[in-house]
Amino acid sequence: MDKKKVAVPLVCHGHSRPVVDLFYSPVTSDGFFLISASKDSSPMLRNGESGDWIGTFEGHKGAVWSCCLDTNALRAASGSADFTAKVWDALTGDELHSFEHKHIVRACAFSEDAHLLLTGGVEKVLRIYDLNRPDAPPREVDKSPGSVRTVAWLHSDQTILSSCTDTGGIRLWDVRSGEIVQTLETKSSVTSAEVSQDGRYITTTDGSTVKFWDANHFGLVKSYNMPCTVESASLEPKYGDKFIAGGEDMWIHVFDFHTGEEIACNKGHHGPVHCLRFSPGGESYASGSEDGTIRIWQTGPLTHDDSEGFSANGSSGKVKVMAEEVSHKVEGFHIVGEGKTTEKEAARD
């Protein structure tokens, strides 16, 4: 990748406040999808390839800190400052379940088999909800040493990963016993933790470092110092040969995984970068920022034709057909306007 080449991202508008979490679904028969969480209280679903807006999940009354999709992208979940975690029908936008908490919910994650929802937050309690029995009380693991910042599932739902807002380290919990089986030590609190698509690595950010851990033996594989304080990092899923990191300097840095050398630096956001994720095929990655926008960047150099005609809401004539193909299946979605008449009409058809 040529360092001097200026990448032209798809710019996705719609959120009115900072974007704080992004999550890509795996590839499904309908393509793949991107969900975003924002302090504006309204998670949004998009076509993962084109960035085109599909719909908005309406119902939270506070900032949404975390969002995710299940394996088939049929359900979405979100954790909010309104003390709830909600599960949504990703086809219609309807709220399926609302799980009350006693404080802010900072993190949520579907299990691999999509039967369980894991939540964590300011209460310092990890909760596991059985989505087949949503009225049953959740299983609680209450030995977290601090307010929970991130959660994830590992090892075919046998292990839980969590990090805290106010203390360093990653904790790995045995789901059956509810005990911490391993702690991965970091100097600063971990702001982002991602399990690689092949299950080999855990990618974490703390302070101004990006670390890669062996997800099975838990040893530190690589640690790289970054040019600024970073909030998020993501490993390219297909080849695992590069990673992205972003944070306070508002730029998205692309690095070689093996050497740590910076390959590219993409500029465009007008505020700190809070979240970064690679698409499931590694052909693009998305960034969310304090400036309220999501930007989708191609990993390879764009040709002139590819970069032509991108509009401010992240759509082009070339990708509109894909958006409409996806949107036809979201009939009845709770649509929010803001000048997106094409998507609105597509969702109604």
mmCIF file of C-alpha atoms in Angstrom:
data_model
loop_
_atom_site.group_PDB
_atom_site.id
_atom_site.type_symbol
_atom_site.label_atom_id
_atom_site.label_comp_id
_atom_site.label_asym_id
_atom_site.label_seq_id
_atom_site.Cartn_x
_atom_site.Cartn_y
_atom_site.Cartn_z
ATOM 1 C CA MET A 1 0.000 0.000 0.000
ATOM 2 C CA ASP A 2 1.446 3.365 -1.006
ATOM 3 C CA LYS A 3 1.810 5.641 1.987
ATOM 4 C CA LYS A 4 1.325 8.737 -0.156
ATOM 5 C CA LYS A 5 -1.933 7.578 -1.708
ATOM 6 C CA VAL A 6 -4.934 9.368 -0.230
ATOM 7 C CA ALA A 7 -7.667 6.873 0.620
ATOM 8 C CA VAL A 8 -11.240 8.003 -0.132
ATOM 9 C CA PRO A 9 -13.565 6.606 2.508
ATOM 10 C CA LEU A 10 -17.312 6.087 2.399
ATOM 11 C CA VAL A 11 -18.608 8.638 4.915
ATOM 12 C CA CYS A 12 -21.719 7.500 6.789
ATOM 13 C CA HIS A 13 -23.700 10.285 8.438
ATOM 14 C CA GLY A 14 -26.771 9.853 10.615
ATOM 15 C CA HIS A 15 -25.596 9.864 14.219
ATOM 16 C CA SER A 16 -25.942 13.195 15.994
ATOM 17 C CA ARG A 17 -23.389 12.426 18.718
ATOM 18 C CA PRO A 18 -20.079 10.505 19.000
ATOM 19 C CA VAL A 19 -19.905 6.938 17.643
ATOM 20 C CA VAL A 20 -18.470 4.729 20.398
ATOM 21 C CA ASP A 21 -18.816 1.133 19.162
ATOM 22 C CA LEU A 22 -18.934 -0.744 15.854
ATOM 23 C CA PHE A 23 -19.630 -4.398 15.111
ATOM 24 C CA TYR A 24 -19.604 -6.343 11.836
ATOM 25 C CA SER A 25 -21.716 -9.454 11.374
ATOM 26 C CA PRO A 26 -20.219 -12.536 9.735
ATOM 27 C CA VAL A 27 -21.052 -12.951 6.045
ATOM 28 C CA THR A 28 -24.658 -14.177 5.689
ATOM 29 C CA SER A 29 -26.753 -15.170 2.673
ATOM 30 C CA ASP A 30 -27.807 -11.497 2.481
ATOM 31 C CA GLY A 31 -24.263 -10.138 2.708
ATOM 32 C CA PHE A 32 -22.790 -8.685 5.888
ATOM 33 C CA PHE A 33 -23.939 -5.877 8.143
ATOM 34 C CA LEU A 34 -22.495 -3.144 10.340
ATOM 35 C CA ILE A 35 -24.136 -1.930 13.536
ATOM 36 C CA SER A 36 -23.049 1.227 15.336
ATOM 37 C CA ALA A 37 -23.569 2.519 18.885
ATOM 38 C CA SER A 38 -23.649 6.214 19.657
ATOM 39 C CA LYS A 39 -24.211 8.571 22.545
ATOM 40 C CA ASP A 40 -27.312 9.756 20.638
ATOM 41 C CA SER A 41 -29.176 6.681 22.045
ATOM 42 C CA SER A 42 -30.040 5.260 18.595
ATOM 43 C CA PRO A 43 -28.052 2.247 17.296
ATOM 44 C CA MET A 44 -28.009 2.064 13.484
ATOM 45 C CA LEU A 45 -27.825 -0.861 11.078
ATOM 46 C CA ARG A 46 -26.027 -0.532 7.731
ATOM 47 C CA ASN A 47 -25.078 -2.597 4.741
ATOM 48 C CA GLY A 48 -21.546 -3.616 5.687
ATOM 49 C CA GLU A 49 -20.195 -3.372 2.166
ATOM 50 C CA SER A 50 -21.687 -0.094 0.967
ATOM 51 C CA GLY A 51 -22.272 1.662 4.291
ATOM 52 C CA ASP A 52 -25.862 2.389 3.244
ATOM 53 C CA TRP A 53 -28.221 2.963 6.139
ATOM 54 C CA ILE A 54 -30.879 0.284 6.624
ATOM 55 C CA GLY A 55 -32.591 1.459 9.798
ATOM 56 C CA THR A 56 -32.395 2.732 13.364
ATOM 57 C CA PHE A 57 -33.315 0.850 16.540
ATOM 58 C CA GLU A 58 -35.499 3.173 18.603
ATOM 59 C CA GLY A 59 -36.212 2.754 22.302
ATOM 60 C CA HIS A 60 -33.164 3.622 24.440
ATOM 61 C CA LYS A 61 -33.337 6.713 26.636
ATOM 62 C CA GLY A 62 -29.619 7.212 27.163
ATOM 63 C CA ALA A 63 -26.270 6.919 25.410
ATOM 64 C CA VAL A 64 -25.684 3.512 23.808
ATOM 65 C CA TRP A 65 -22.189 2.275 24.665
ATOM 66 C CA SER A 66 -22.115 -1.134 23.020
ATOM 67 C CA CYS A 67 -23.771 -3.020 20.164
ATOM 68 C CA CYS A 68 -23.511 -6.392 18.442
ATOM 69 C CA LEU A 69 -25.237 -8.728 15.985
ATOM 70 C CA ASP A 70 -25.730 -12.461 16.329
ATOM 71 C CA THR A 71 -24.049 -14.952 13.984
ATOM 72 C CA ASN A 72 -26.821 -14.811 11.372
ATOM 73 C CA ALA A 73 -27.418 -11.047 11.755
ATOM 74 C CA LEU A 74 -31.051 -11.778 12.652
ATOM 75 C CA ARG A 75 -30.877 -10.131 16.076
ATOM 76 C CA ALA A 76 -29.053 -7.117 17.444
ATOM 77 C CA ALA A 77 -28.208 -6.202 21.027
ATOM 78 C CA SER A 78 -27.246 -2.926 22.663
ATOM 79 C CA GLY A 79 -26.108 -1.764 26.097
ATOM 80 C CA SER A 80 -27.025 1.700 27.321
ATOM 81 C CA ALA A 81 -26.639 4.380 29.970
ATOM 82 C CA ASP A 82 -30.400 4.013 30.580
ATOM 83 C CA PHE A 83 -29.534 0.923 32.703
ATOM 84 C CA THR A 84 -30.836 -1.562 30.105
ATOM 85 C CA ALA A 85 -29.537 -4.005 27.544
ATOM 86 C CA LYS A 86 -31.963 -4.545 24.693
ATOM 87 C CA VAL A 87 -32.307 -7.295 22.097
ATOM 88 C CA TRP A 88 -33.813 -6.322 18.736
ATOM 89 C CA ASP A 89 -35.186 -8.061 15.676
ATOM 90 C CA ALA A 90 -32.629 -7.029 13.052
ATOM 91 C CA LEU A 91 -35.120 -7.571 10.215
ATOM 92 C CA THR A 92 -37.978 -5.433 11.529
ATOM 93 C CA GLY A 93 -36.272 -3.210 14.119
ATOM 94 C CA ASP A 94 -38.738 -4.350 16.810
ATOM 95 C CA GLU A 95 -37.560 -4.562 20.410
ATOM 96 C CA LEU A 96 -37.675 -8.213 21.508
ATOM 97 C CA HIS A 97 -36.360 -7.991 25.090
ATOM 98 C CA SER A 98 -35.253 -5.305 27.503
ATOM 99 C CA PHE A 99 -33.090 -6.473 30.398
ATOM 100 C CA GLU A 100 -33.035 -4.108 33.374
ATOM 101 C CA HIS A 101 -29.748 -3.441 35.181
ATOM 102 C CA LYS A 102 -28.939 -1.368 38.258
ATOM 103 C CA HIS A 103 -26.425 0.880 36.513
ATOM 104 C CA ILE A 104 -24.972 1.803 33.094
ATOM 105 C CA VAL A 105 -24.442 -1.135 30.712
ATOM 106 C CA ARG A 106 -21.105 -0.641 28.922
ATOM 107 C CA ALA A 107 -20.709 -3.923 27.028
ATOM 108 C CA CYS A 108 -22.746 -6.737 25.478
ATOM 109 C CA ALA A 109 -22.006 -9.792 23.334
ATOM 110 C CA PHE A 110 -23.969 -12.678 21.828
ATOM 111 C CA SER A 111 -22.583 -16.163 22.358
ATOM 112 C CA GLU A 112 -21.380 -18.004 19.249
ATOM 113 C CA ASP A 113 -24.516 -20.185 19.237
ATOM 114 C CA ALA A 114 -26.650 -17.000 19.720
ATOM 115 C CA HIS A 115 -28.540 -18.537 22.668
ATOM 116 C CA LEU A 116 -26.918 -16.339 25.319
ATOM 117 C CA LEU A 117 -26.351 -12.619 25.813
ATOM 118 C CA LEU A 118 -23.476 -11.441 28.000
ATOM 119 C CA THR A 119 -23.551 -7.975 29.577
ATOM 120 C CA GLY A 120 -21.292 -5.932 31.819
ATOM 121 C CA GLY A 121 -21.048 -2.386 33.088
ATOM 122 C CA VAL A 122 -20.628 -0.015 35.998
ATOM 123 C CA GLU A 123 -22.153 -2.524 38.455
ATOM 124 C CA LYS A 124 -18.991 -4.695 38.207
ATOM 125 C CA VAL A 125 -21.224 -7.694 37.461
ATOM 126 C CA LEU A 126 -21.167 -9.943 34.398
ATOM 127 C CA ARG A 127 -24.628 -11.242 33.517
ATOM 128 C CA ILE A 128 -25.523 -14.104 31.179
ATOM 129 C CA TYR A 129 -29.084 -14.090 29.836
ATOM 130 C CA ASP A 130 -30.626 -17.203 28.300
ATOM 131 C CA LEU A 131 -32.440 -15.882 25.216
ATOM 132 C CA ASN A 132 -34.501 -19.075 25.010
ATOM 133 C CA ARG A 133 -35.841 -18.211 28.480
ATOM 134 C CA PRO A 134 -35.712 -14.408 28.549
ATOM 135 C CA ASP A 135 -37.984 -14.160 31.604
ATOM 136 C CA ALA A 136 -35.631 -16.289 33.713
ATOM 137 C CA PRO A 137 -33.203 -14.415 35.981
ATOM 138 C CA PRO A 138 -29.723 -14.117 34.467
ATOM 139 C CA ARG A 139 -26.694 -15.950 35.745
ATOM 140 C CA GLU A 140 -24.439 -13.451 37.543
ATOM 141 C CA VAL A 141 -20.661 -13.391 37.985
ATOM 142 C CA ASP A 142 -19.912 -10.624 40.456
ATOM 143 C CA LYS A 143 -16.168 -10.746 41.141
ATOM 144 C CA SER A 144 -15.047 -8.206 38.539
ATOM 145 C CA PRO A 145 -12.435 -5.934 40.187
ATOM 146 C CA GLY A 146 -13.811 -2.853 38.452
ATOM 147 C CA SER A 147 -16.451 -1.360 36.187
ATOM 148 C CA VAL A 148 -16.682 -3.585 33.078
ATOM 149 C CA ARG A 149 -15.586 -1.900 29.813
ATOM 150 C CA THR A 150 -15.491 -4.760 27.269
ATOM 151 C CA VAL A 151 -16.774 -8.346 27.073
ATOM 152 C CA ALA A 152 -16.324 -11.170 24.564
ATOM 153 C CA TRP A 153 -16.794 -14.934 24.266
ATOM 154 C CA LEU A 154 -13.951 -17.380 23.608
ATOM 155 C CA HIS A 155 -13.460 -21.106 23.057
ATOM 156 C CA SER A 156 -16.923 -21.964 21.733
ATOM 157 C CA ASP A 157 -18.647 -20.073 24.549
ATOM 158 C CA GLN A 158 -16.665 -21.830 27.303
ATOM 159 C CA THR A 159 -14.657 -18.748 28.300
ATOM 160 C CA ILE A 160 -15.566 -15.093 28.861
ATOM 161 C CA LEU A 161 -13.155 -12.209 28.385
ATOM 162 C CA SER A 162 -13.632 -8.893 30.177
ATOM 163 C CA SER A 163 -11.723 -5.682 30.810
ATOM 164 C CA CYS A 164 -12.343 -2.841 33.237
ATOM 165 C CA THR A 165 -12.613 0.923 32.888
ATOM 166 C CA ASP A 166 -10.586 1.768 35.972
ATOM 167 C CA THR A 167 -8.012 -1.024 36.256
ATOM 168 C CA GLY A 168 -5.577 -2.685 33.868
ATOM 169 C CA GLY A 169 -5.614 -6.222 32.526
ATOM 170 C CA ILE A 170 -7.869 -8.655 30.706
ATOM 171 C CA ARG A 171 -9.661 -11.269 32.766
ATOM 172 C CA LEU A 172 -10.604 -14.685 31.375
ATOM 173 C CA TRP A 173 -13.443 -16.443 33.152
ATOM 174 C CA ASP A 174 -14.421 -20.096 33.043
ATOM 175 C CA VAL A 175 -18.148 -20.015 32.216
ATOM 176 C CA ARG A 176 -18.932 -23.195 34.173
ATOM 177 C CA SER A 177 -17.225 -22.236 37.441
ATOM 178 C CA GLY A 178 -17.568 -18.452 37.172
ATOM 179 C CA GLU A 179 -13.930 -18.144 38.271
ATOM 180 C CA ILE A 180 -11.101 -16.117 36.743
ATOM 181 C CA VAL A 181 -8.695 -18.639 35.179
ATOM 182 C CA GLN A 182 -6.182 -16.168 33.734
ATOM 183 C CA THR A 183 -5.344 -12.465 33.863
ATOM 184 C CA LEU A 184 -3.448 -10.850 30.988
ATOM 185 C CA GLU A 185 -1.544 -7.978 32.585
ATOM 186 C CA THR A 186 -1.474 -4.475 31.080
ATOM 187 C CA LYS A 187 -0.198 -1.220 32.563
ATOM 188 C CA SER A 188 -3.258 0.822 31.604
ATOM 189 C CA SER A 189 -6.958 -0.025 31.401
ATOM 190 C CA VAL A 190 -7.914 -1.937 28.255
ATOM 191 C CA THR A 191 -10.203 0.148 26.048
ATOM 192 C CA SER A 192 -10.700 -2.399 23.243
ATOM 193 C CA ALA A 193 -10.491 -6.191 23.072
ATOM 194 C CA GLU A 194 -11.161 -8.208 19.925
ATOM 195 C CA VAL A 195 -10.999 -11.956 19.394
ATOM 196 C CA SER A 196 -9.676 -12.696 15.897
ATOM 197 C CA GLN A 197 -11.972 -14.406 13.421
ATOM 198 C CA ASP A 198 -9.911 -17.617 13.491
ATOM 199 C CA GLY A 199 -9.832 -17.612 17.302
ATOM 200 C CA ARG A 200 -6.018 -17.418 17.463
ATOM 201 C CA TYR A 201 -5.430 -13.935 18.845
ATOM 202 C CA ILE A 202 -6.846 -11.428 21.278
ATOM 203 C CA THR A 203 -6.079 -7.860 20.146
ATOM 204 C CA THR A 204 -6.095 -5.264 22.938
ATOM 205 C CA THR A 205 -5.387 -1.547 23.292
ATOM 206 C CA ASP A 206 -4.205 0.063 26.515
ATOM 207 C CA GLY A 207 -2.665 3.504 26.793
ATOM 208 C CA SER A 208 -0.495 3.930 23.700
ATOM 209 C CA THR A 209 0.145 0.221 23.035
ATOM 210 C CA VAL A 210 -1.507 -2.456 20.910
ATOM 211 C CA LYS A 211 -0.953 -6.004 22.154
ATOM 212 C CA PHE A 212 -1.622 -9.394 20.576
ATOM 213 C CA TRP A 213 -2.166 -12.356 22.882
ATOM 214 C CA ASP A 214 -2.362 -16.070 22.141
ATOM 215 C CA ALA A 215 -6.062 -16.796 22.693
ATOM 216 C CA ASN A 216 -5.418 -20.432 23.636
ATOM 217 C CA HIS A 217 -2.207 -20.294 25.682
ATOM 218 C CA PHE A 218 -2.627 -16.668 26.813
ATOM 219 C CA GLY A 219 0.979 -15.600 26.253
ATOM 220 C CA LEU A 220 1.858 -12.155 24.876
ATOM 221 C CA VAL A 221 2.709 -12.595 21.162
ATOM 222 C CA LYS A 222 3.468 -8.998 20.159
ATOM 223 C CA SER A 223 3.322 -5.541 21.697
ATOM 224 C CA TYR A 224 3.715 -2.336 19.683
ATOM 225 C CA ASN A 225 3.979 1.259 20.864
ATOM 226 C CA MET A 226 1.681 3.601 18.971
ATOM 227 C CA PRO A 227 2.220 7.252 17.949
ATOM 228 C CA CYS A 228 -0.567 8.408 20.286
ATOM 229 C CA THR A 229 -2.991 7.176 22.931
ATOM 230 C CA VAL A 230 -5.122 4.585 21.130
ATOM 231 C CA GLU A 231 -8.682 3.555 21.901
ATOM 232 C CA SER A 232 -9.238 0.716 19.451
ATOM 233 C CA ALA A 233 -7.409 -1.751 17.199
ATOM 234 C CA SER A 234 -8.433 -4.546 14.845
ATOM 235 C CA LEU A 235 -6.497 -7.379 13.158
ATOM 236 C CA GLU A 236 -7.089 -8.077 9.452
ATOM 237 C CA PRO A 237 -9.149 -11.305 9.526
ATOM 238 C CA LYS A 238 -8.194 -13.089 6.314
ATOM 239 C CA TYR A 239 -4.400 -13.072 6.265
ATOM 240 C CA GLY A 240 -3.612 -11.584 9.679
ATOM 241 C CA ASP A 241 -0.742 -9.618 8.135
ATOM 242 C CA LYS A 242 -1.801 -6.115 9.169
ATOM 243 C CA PHE A 243 -3.742 -4.295 11.832
ATOM 244 C CA ILE A 244 -5.343 -0.894 12.301
ATOM 245 C CA ALA A 245 -5.273 1.378 15.332
ATOM 246 C CA GLY A 246 -6.884 4.720 16.105
ATOM 247 C CA GLY A 247 -7.320 7.150 18.952
ATOM 248 C CA GLU A 248 -6.578 10.667 20.084
ATOM 249 C CA ASP A 249 -4.782 11.954 16.982
ATOM 250 C CA MET A 250 -7.956 11.425 14.853
ATOM 251 C CA TRP A 251 -6.106 9.271 12.289
ATOM 252 C CA ILE A 252 -6.393 5.593 11.381
ATOM 253 C CA HIS A 253 -2.953 4.021 11.302
ATOM 254 C CA VAL A 254 -2.311 0.800 9.360
ATOM 255 C CA PHE A 255 0.593 -1.362 10.533
ATOM 256 C CA ASP A 256 2.377 -4.514 9.433
ATOM 257 C CA PHE A 257 1.483 -7.217 11.981
ATOM 258 C CA HIS A 258 4.886 -8.925 11.815
ATOM 259 C CA THR A 259 7.153 -5.864 12.050
ATOM 260 C CA GLY A 260 4.995 -3.112 13.532
ATOM 261 C CA GLU A 261 5.982 -0.803 10.678
ATOM 262 C CA GLU A 262 3.360 1.782 9.702
ATOM 263 C CA ILE A 263 2.079 1.055 6.179
ATOM 264 C CA ALA A 264 -0.495 3.822 5.809
ATOM 265 C CA CYS A 265 -2.173 6.639 7.702
ATOM 266 C CA ASN A 266 -5.719 7.654 6.824
ATOM 267 C CA LYS A 267 -6.881 11.135 7.757
ATOM 268 C CA GLY A 268 -10.442 12.385 7.615
ATOM 269 C CA HIS A 269 -12.103 12.321 11.035
ATOM 270 C CA HIS A 270 -12.524 15.598 12.891
ATOM 271 C CA GLY A 271 -12.383 14.103 16.368
ATOM 272 C CA PRO A 272 -10.721 11.232 18.266
ATOM 273 C CA VAL A 273 -11.325 7.739 16.847
ATOM 274 C CA HIS A 274 -13.255 5.650 19.401
ATOM 275 C CA CYS A 275 -13.750 2.370 17.529
ATOM 276 C CA LEU A 276 -12.276 0.439 14.602
ATOM 277 C CA ARG A 277 -13.251 -2.896 13.069
ATOM 278 C CA PHE A 278 -12.269 -4.863 9.977
ATOM 279 C CA SER A 279 -15.053 -6.235 7.782
ATOM 280 C CA PRO A 280 -15.335 -10.063 7.894
ATOM 281 C CA GLY A 281 -13.466 -10.507 4.593
ATOM 282 C CA GLY A 282 -10.804 -7.921 5.355
ATOM 283 C CA GLU A 283 -11.527 -5.904 2.199
ATOM 284 C CA SER A 284 -12.444 -2.806 4.205
ATOM 285 C CA TYR A 285 -12.604 -1.474 7.742
ATOM 286 C CA ALA A 286 -14.848 0.961 9.570
ATOM 287 C CA SER A 287 -13.967 3.732 11.996
ATOM 288 C CA GLY A 288 -16.250 5.597 14.390
ATOM 289 C CA SER A 289 -15.365 8.957 15.865
ATOM 290 C CA GLU A 290 -16.190 11.735 18.284
ATOM 291 C CA ASP A 291 -17.258 13.680 15.161
ATOM 292 C CA GLY A 292 -20.413 11.511 14.873
ATOM 293 C CA THR A 293 -19.461 9.885 11.551
ATOM 294 C CA ILE A 294 -18.567 6.371 10.506
ATOM 295 C CA ARG A 295 -15.999 6.041 7.726
ATOM 296 C CA ILE A 296 -15.486 2.869 5.725
ATOM 297 C CA TRP A 297 -12.018 2.544 4.188
ATOM 298 C CA GLN A 298 -10.931 0.124 1.467
ATOM 299 C CA THR A 299 -7.799 -1.861 2.361
ATOM 300 C CA GLY A 300 -6.349 -1.830 -1.162
ATOM 301 C CA PRO A 301 -5.711 1.216 -3.351
ATOM 302 C CA LEU A 302 -8.964 2.499 -4.842
ATOM 303 C CA THR A 303 -9.212 2.963 -8.570
ATOM 304 C CA HIS A 304 -10.584 6.245 -9.900
ATOM 305 C CA ASP A 305 -13.875 4.570 -10.799
ATOM 306 C CA ASP A 306 -14.274 3.074 -7.344
ATOM 307 C CA SER A 307 -13.861 6.391 -5.590
ATOM 308 C CA GLU A 308 -16.075 8.332 -7.951
ATOM 309 C CA GLY A 309 -19.425 9.661 -6.836
ATOM 310 C CA PHE A 310 -19.410 8.878 -3.129
ATOM 311 C CA SER A 311 -21.908 11.119 -1.417
ATOM 312 C CA ALA A 312 -22.004 12.434 2.109
ATOM 313 C CA ASN A 313 -24.234 9.644 3.392
ATOM 314 C CA GLY A 314 -21.837 6.992 2.163
ATOM 315 C CA SER A 315 -23.722 5.893 -0.937
ATOM 316 C CA SER A 316 -23.043 5.919 -4.640
ATOM 317 C CA GLY A 317 -24.941 4.932 -7.744
ATOM 318 C CA LYS A 318 -22.811 1.827 -7.925
ATOM 319 C CA VAL A 319 -23.738 0.542 -4.452
ATOM 320 C CA LYS A 320 -27.363 1.701 -4.272
ATOM 321 C CA VAL A 321 -28.636 -1.519 -5.834
ATOM 322 C CA MET A 322 -27.004 -3.563 -3.079
ATOM 323 C CA ALA A 323 -28.575 -1.358 -0.428
ATOM 324 C CA GLU A 324 -32.014 -1.823 -1.906
ATOM 325 C CA GLU A 325 -31.524 -5.578 -2.139
ATOM 326 C CA VAL A 326 -30.734 -5.646 1.563
ATOM 327 C CA SER A 327 -33.390 -3.120 2.518
ATOM 328 C CA HIS A 328 -36.280 -5.045 0.962
ATOM 329 C CA LYS A 329 -36.096 -7.526 3.807
ATOM 330 C CA VAL A 330 -36.470 -4.949 6.566
ATOM 331 C CA GLU A 331 -40.134 -4.175 6.027
ATOM 332 C CA GLY A 332 -41.648 -2.493 9.066
ATOM 333 C CA PHE A 333 -38.323 -1.209 10.408
ATOM 334 C CA HIS A 334 -38.571 1.883 12.633
ATOM 335 C CA ILE A 335 -37.020 4.344 10.219
ATOM 336 C CA VAL A 336 -35.655 7.720 11.246
ATOM 337 C CA GLY A 337 -35.534 10.377 8.524
ATOM 338 C CA GLU A 338 -32.763 12.951 8.060
ATOM 339 C CA GLY A 339 -32.903 13.076 4.301
ATOM 340 C CA LYS A 340 -32.557 9.350 3.656
ATOM 341 C CA THR A 341 -35.585 9.021 1.405
ATOM 342 C CA THR A 342 -34.089 6.333 -0.828
ATOM 343 C CA GLU A 343 -33.423 4.005 2.087
ATOM 344 C CA LYS A 344 -36.770 4.859 3.635
ATOM 345 C CA GLU A 345 -38.642 3.959 0.472
ATOM 346 C CA ALA A 346 -36.615 0.785 0.053
ATOM 347 C CA ALA A 347 -37.487 -0.330 3.570
ATOM 348 C CA ARG A 348 -41.189 0.259 2.901
ATOM 349 C CA ASP A 349 -41.321 -1.624 -0.419
#
